[in-house]
């Protein structure tokens, strides 16, 4: 595997889910602080819960941006800049079989 592939796997499988998890933890803790503890009249805890809720939004937005960047980098990494290579992204029409009986790479009977 190439370094690019390993980096993409690391970002997709580990970094982005960790960012989402941090955002979710901040969100849940903020909801508990604001609605459950802060509703009892403790204004300081309610304000702290509100701040945690806003931080959770920031973490989730960061996770979404990181995920979109990983997708964009992965998409750009699959592009072919060599026009001689026939890849799905090169714009060259693929070879279409004329008959279902045509078997590619079959030995000839001659």
mmCIF file with all atom_site columns, C-alpha atoms in Angstrom:
data_model
loop_
_atom_site.group_PDB
_atom_site.id
_atom_site.type_symbol
_atom_site.label_atom_id
_atom_site.label_alt_id
_atom_site.label_comp_id
_atom_site.label_asym_id
_atom_site.label_entity_id
_atom_site.label_seq_id
_atom_site.pdbx_PDB_ins_code
_atom_site.Cartn_x
_atom_site.Cartn_y
_atom_site.Cartn_z
_atom_site.occupancy
_atom_site.B_iso_or_equiv
_atom_site.pdbx_formal_charge
_atom_site.auth_seq_id
_atom_site.auth_comp_id
_atom_site.auth_asym_id
_atom_site.auth_atom_id
_atom_site.pdbx_PDB_model_num
ATOM 1   C CA . UNK A 1 1   ? 0.000   0.000   0.000   1.00 0.00 ? 1   UNK A CA 1
ATOM 2   C CA . UNK A 1 2   ? 1.171   3.477   -0.734  1.00 0.00 ? 2   UNK A CA 1
ATOM 3   C CA . UNK A 1 3   ? 1.667   6.182   1.853   1.00 0.00 ? 3   UNK A CA 1
ATOM 4   C CA . UNK A 1 4   ? -1.257  8.099   0.346   1.00 0.00 ? 4   UNK A CA 1
ATOM 5   C CA . UNK A 1 5   ? -3.567  5.111   0.833   1.00 0.00 ? 5   UNK A CA 1
ATOM 6   C CA . UNK A 1 6   ? -2.406  4.595   4.412   1.00 0.00 ? 6   UNK A CA 1
ATOM 7   C CA . UNK A 1 7   ? -2.956  8.275   5.186   1.00 0.00 ? 7   UNK A CA 1
ATOM 8   C CA . UNK A 1 8   ? -6.456  8.205   3.705   1.00 0.00 ? 8   UNK A CA 1
ATOM 9   C CA . UNK A 1 9   ? -7.350  5.075   5.676   1.00 0.00 ? 9   UNK A CA 1
ATOM 10  C CA . UNK A 1 10  ? -6.028  6.638   8.893   1.00 0.00 ? 10  UNK A CA 1
ATOM 11  C CA . UNK A 1 11  ? -7.982  9.841   8.345   1.00 0.00 ? 11  UNK A CA 1
ATOM 12  C CA . UNK A 1 12  ? -11.180 8.050   7.368   1.00 0.00 ? 12  UNK A CA 1
ATOM 13  C CA . UNK A 1 13  ? -11.152 5.321   10.006  1.00 0.00 ? 13  UNK A CA 1
ATOM 14  C CA . UNK A 1 14  ? -9.611  7.090   12.998  1.00 0.00 ? 14  UNK A CA 1
ATOM 15  C CA . UNK A 1 15  ? -9.338  10.882  12.852  1.00 0.00 ? 15  UNK A CA 1
ATOM 16  C CA . UNK A 1 16  ? -12.809 11.806  11.576  1.00 0.00 ? 16  UNK A CA 1
ATOM 17  C CA . UNK A 1 17  ? -14.675 9.453   13.978  1.00 0.00 ? 17  UNK A CA 1
ATOM 18  C CA . UNK A 1 18  ? -12.634 10.792  16.915  1.00 0.00 ? 18  UNK A CA 1
ATOM 19  C CA . UNK A 1 19  ? -13.623 14.350  15.984  1.00 0.00 ? 19  UNK A CA 1
ATOM 20  C CA . UNK A 1 20  ? -17.282 13.316  15.781  1.00 0.00 ? 20  UNK A CA 1
ATOM 21  C CA . UNK A 1 21  ? -16.988 11.523  19.142  1.00 0.00 ? 21  UNK A CA 1
ATOM 22  C CA . UNK A 1 22  ? -15.512 14.615  20.810  1.00 0.00 ? 22  UNK A CA 1
ATOM 23  C CA . UNK A 1 23  ? -18.358 16.700  19.407  1.00 0.00 ? 23  UNK A CA 1
ATOM 24  C CA . UNK A 1 24  ? -20.935 14.181  20.618  1.00 0.00 ? 24  UNK A CA 1
ATOM 25  C CA . UNK A 1 25  ? -19.426 14.065  24.117  1.00 0.00 ? 25  UNK A CA 1
ATOM 26  C CA . UNK A 1 26  ? -19.426 17.869  24.334  1.00 0.00 ? 26  UNK A CA 1
ATOM 27  C CA . UNK A 1 27  ? -23.018 17.888  23.081  1.00 0.00 ? 27  UNK A CA 1
ATOM 28  C CA . UNK A 1 28  ? -24.281 15.357  25.616  1.00 0.00 ? 28  UNK A CA 1
ATOM 29  C CA . UNK A 1 29  ? -22.410 16.952  28.516  1.00 0.00 ? 29  UNK A CA 1
ATOM 30  C CA . UNK A 1 30  ? -23.654 20.394  27.472  1.00 0.00 ? 30  UNK A CA 1
ATOM 31  C CA . UNK A 1 31  ? -27.258 19.191  27.288  1.00 0.00 ? 31  UNK A CA 1
ATOM 32  C CA . UNK A 1 32  ? -26.971 17.633  30.748  1.00 0.00 ? 32  UNK A CA 1
ATOM 33  C CA . UNK A 1 33  ? -25.390 20.803  32.179  1.00 0.00 ? 33  UNK A CA 1
ATOM 34  C CA . UNK A 1 34  ? -27.866 23.181  30.540  1.00 0.00 ? 34  UNK A CA 1
ATOM 35  C CA . UNK A 1 35  ? -31.189 21.358  30.735  1.00 0.00 ? 35  UNK A CA 1
ATOM 36  C CA . UNK A 1 36  ? -30.858 19.075  33.748  1.00 0.00 ? 36  UNK A CA 1
ATOM 37  C CA . UNK A 1 37  ? -28.417 20.745  36.147  1.00 0.00 ? 37  UNK A CA 1
ATOM 38  C CA . UNK A 1 38  ? -28.977 24.331  34.986  1.00 0.00 ? 38  UNK A CA 1
ATOM 39  C CA . UNK A 1 39  ? -32.766 24.095  35.085  1.00 0.00 ? 39  UNK A CA 1
ATOM 40  C CA . UNK A 1 40  ? -32.567 23.786  38.875  1.00 0.00 ? 40  UNK A CA 1
ATOM 41  C CA . UNK A 1 41  ? -31.667 27.467  39.123  1.00 0.00 ? 41  UNK A CA 1
ATOM 42  C CA . UNK A 1 42  ? -27.879 27.276  38.945  1.00 0.00 ? 42  UNK A CA 1
ATOM 43  C CA . UNK A 1 43  ? -27.201 29.968  36.342  1.00 0.00 ? 43  UNK A CA 1
ATOM 44  C CA . UNK A 1 44  ? -23.445 29.393  36.310  1.00 0.00 ? 44  UNK A CA 1
ATOM 45  C CA . UNK A 1 45  ? -23.875 25.720  35.406  1.00 0.00 ? 45  UNK A CA 1
ATOM 46  C CA . UNK A 1 46  ? -26.498 26.613  32.794  1.00 0.00 ? 46  UNK A CA 1
ATOM 47  C CA . UNK A 1 47  ? -24.075 29.067  31.169  1.00 0.00 ? 47  UNK A CA 1
ATOM 48  C CA . UNK A 1 48  ? -21.323 26.423  31.252  1.00 0.00 ? 48  UNK A CA 1
ATOM 49  C CA . UNK A 1 49  ? -23.717 23.970  29.572  1.00 0.00 ? 49  UNK A CA 1
ATOM 50  C CA . UNK A 1 50  ? -24.503 26.539  26.888  1.00 0.00 ? 50  UNK A CA 1
ATOM 51  C CA . UNK A 1 51  ? -20.782 27.040  26.218  1.00 0.00 ? 51  UNK A CA 1
ATOM 52  C CA . UNK A 1 52  ? -20.269 23.274  25.960  1.00 0.00 ? 52  UNK A CA 1
ATOM 53  C CA . UNK A 1 53  ? -23.181 23.044  23.541  1.00 0.00 ? 53  UNK A CA 1
ATOM 54  C CA . UNK A 1 54  ? -21.614 25.722  21.329  1.00 0.00 ? 54  UNK A CA 1
ATOM 55  C CA . UNK A 1 55  ? -18.250 23.931  21.507  1.00 0.00 ? 55  UNK A CA 1
ATOM 56  C CA . UNK A 1 56  ? -19.963 20.729  20.408  1.00 0.00 ? 56  UNK A CA 1
ATOM 57  C CA . UNK A 1 57  ? -21.277 22.492  17.320  1.00 0.00 ? 57  UNK A CA 1
ATOM 58  C CA . UNK A 1 58  ? -17.746 23.680  16.527  1.00 0.00 ? 58  UNK A CA 1
ATOM 59  C CA . UNK A 1 59  ? -16.321 20.138  16.925  1.00 0.00 ? 59  UNK A CA 1
ATOM 60  C CA . UNK A 1 60  ? -19.029 18.615  14.722  1.00 0.00 ? 60  UNK A CA 1
ATOM 61  C CA . UNK A 1 61  ? -18.462 21.271  12.043  1.00 0.00 ? 61  UNK A CA 1
ATOM 62  C CA . UNK A 1 62  ? -14.705 20.594  12.217  1.00 0.00 ? 62  UNK A CA 1
ATOM 63  C CA . UNK A 1 63  ? -15.379 16.876  11.818  1.00 0.00 ? 63  UNK A CA 1
ATOM 64  C CA . UNK A 1 64  ? -17.597 17.525  8.788   1.00 0.00 ? 64  UNK A CA 1
ATOM 65  C CA . UNK A 1 65  ? -14.964 19.776  7.220   1.00 0.00 ? 65  UNK A CA 1
ATOM 66  C CA . UNK A 1 66  ? -12.271 17.152  7.855   1.00 0.00 ? 66  UNK A CA 1
ATOM 67  C CA . UNK A 1 67  ? -14.482 14.462  6.337   1.00 0.00 ? 67  UNK A CA 1
ATOM 68  C CA . UNK A 1 68  ? -15.177 16.574  3.253   1.00 0.00 ? 68  UNK A CA 1
ATOM 69  C CA . UNK A 1 69  ? -11.465 17.348  2.860   1.00 0.00 ? 69  UNK A CA 1
ATOM 70  C CA . UNK A 1 70  ? -10.633 13.640  3.085   1.00 0.00 ? 70  UNK A CA 1
ATOM 71  C CA . UNK A 1 71  ? -13.243 12.891  0.423   1.00 0.00 ? 71  UNK A CA 1
ATOM 72  C CA . UNK A 1 72  ? -11.914 15.675  -1.801  1.00 0.00 ? 72  UNK A CA 1
ATOM 73  C CA . UNK A 1 73  ? -8.297  14.566  -1.420  1.00 0.00 ? 73  UNK A CA 1
ATOM 74  C CA . UNK A 1 74  ? -9.315  10.971  -2.118  1.00 0.00 ? 74  UNK A CA 1
ATOM 75  C CA . UNK A 1 75  ? -11.218 12.029  -5.225  1.00 0.00 ? 75  UNK A CA 1
ATOM 76  C CA . UNK A 1 76  ? -8.329  14.159  -6.517  1.00 0.00 ? 76  UNK A CA 1
ATOM 77  C CA . UNK A 1 77  ? -5.959  11.257  -5.797  1.00 0.00 ? 77  UNK A CA 1
ATOM 78  C CA . UNK A 1 78  ? -7.910  9.023   -8.182  1.00 0.00 ? 78  UNK A CA 1
ATOM 79  C CA . UNK A 1 79  ? -7.742  11.426  -11.118 1.00 0.00 ? 79  UNK A CA 1
ATOM 80  C CA . UNK A 1 80  ? -5.480  10.536  -14.008 1.00 0.00 ? 80  UNK A CA 1
ATOM 81  C CA . UNK A 1 81  ? -3.413  13.319  -15.534 1.00 0.00 ? 81  UNK A CA 1
ATOM 82  C CA . UNK A 1 82  ? -1.835  11.082  -18.176 1.00 0.00 ? 82  UNK A CA 1
ATOM 83  C CA . UNK A 1 83  ? -4.043  11.084  -21.312 1.00 0.00 ? 83  UNK A CA 1
ATOM 84  C CA . UNK A 1 84  ? -2.449  7.839   -22.568 1.00 0.00 ? 84  UNK A CA 1
ATOM 85  C CA . UNK A 1 85  ? -3.870  5.811   -19.685 1.00 0.00 ? 85  UNK A CA 1
ATOM 86  C CA . UNK A 1 86  ? -7.417  4.534   -20.189 1.00 0.00 ? 86  UNK A CA 1
ATOM 87  C CA . UNK A 1 87  ? -9.041  4.967   -16.782 1.00 0.00 ? 87  UNK A CA 1
ATOM 88  C CA . UNK A 1 88  ? -12.678 5.601   -15.898 1.00 0.00 ? 88  UNK A CA 1
ATOM 89  C CA . UNK A 1 89  ? -11.834 9.276   -15.288 1.00 0.00 ? 89  UNK A CA 1
ATOM 90  C CA . UNK A 1 90  ? -9.853  9.857   -18.481 1.00 0.00 ? 90  UNK A CA 1
ATOM 91  C CA . UNK A 1 91  ? -12.858 10.410  -20.756 1.00 0.00 ? 91  UNK A CA 1
ATOM 92  C CA . UNK A 1 92  ? -11.897 7.646   -23.210 1.00 0.00 ? 92  UNK A CA 1
ATOM 93  C CA . UNK A 1 93  ? -14.810 5.385   -24.074 1.00 0.00 ? 93  UNK A CA 1
ATOM 94  C CA . UNK A 1 94  ? -14.308 1.802   -22.888 1.00 0.00 ? 94  UNK A CA 1
ATOM 95  C CA . UNK A 1 95  ? -14.246 -1.127  -25.288 1.00 0.00 ? 95  UNK A CA 1
ATOM 96  C CA . UNK A 1 96  ? -17.706 -2.642  -25.658 1.00 0.00 ? 96  UNK A CA 1
ATOM 97  C CA . UNK A 1 97  ? -18.141 -6.311  -26.524 1.00 0.00 ? 97  UNK A CA 1
ATOM 98  C CA . UNK A 1 98  ? -20.054 -6.907  -29.745 1.00 0.00 ? 98  UNK A CA 1
ATOM 99  C CA . UNK A 1 99  ? -21.353 -10.276 -28.628 1.00 0.00 ? 99  UNK A CA 1
ATOM 100 C CA . UNK A 1 100 ? -21.776 -11.994 -25.313 1.00 0.00 ? 100 UNK A CA 1
ATOM 101 C CA . UNK A 1 101 ? -19.889 -14.938 -26.787 1.00 0.00 ? 101 UNK A CA 1
ATOM 102 C CA . UNK A 1 102 ? -16.696 -12.905 -27.031 1.00 0.00 ? 102 UNK A CA 1
ATOM 103 C CA . UNK A 1 103 ? -14.470 -13.921 -24.151 1.00 0.00 ? 103 UNK A CA 1
ATOM 104 C CA . UNK A 1 104 ? -11.553 -11.620 -23.426 1.00 0.00 ? 104 UNK A CA 1
ATOM 105 C CA . UNK A 1 105 ? -8.103  -13.213 -23.403 1.00 0.00 ? 105 UNK A CA 1
ATOM 106 C CA . UNK A 1 106 ? -9.446  -16.529 -24.647 1.00 0.00 ? 106 UNK A CA 1
ATOM 107 C CA . UNK A 1 107 ? -6.954  -18.649 -26.600 1.00 0.00 ? 107 UNK A CA 1
ATOM 108 C CA . UNK A 1 108 ? -7.600  -18.840 -30.311 1.00 0.00 ? 108 UNK A CA 1
ATOM 109 C CA . UNK A 1 109 ? -8.421  -22.166 -31.999 1.00 0.00 ? 109 UNK A CA 1
ATOM 110 C CA . UNK A 1 110 ? -5.998  -21.686 -34.848 1.00 0.00 ? 110 UNK A CA 1
#
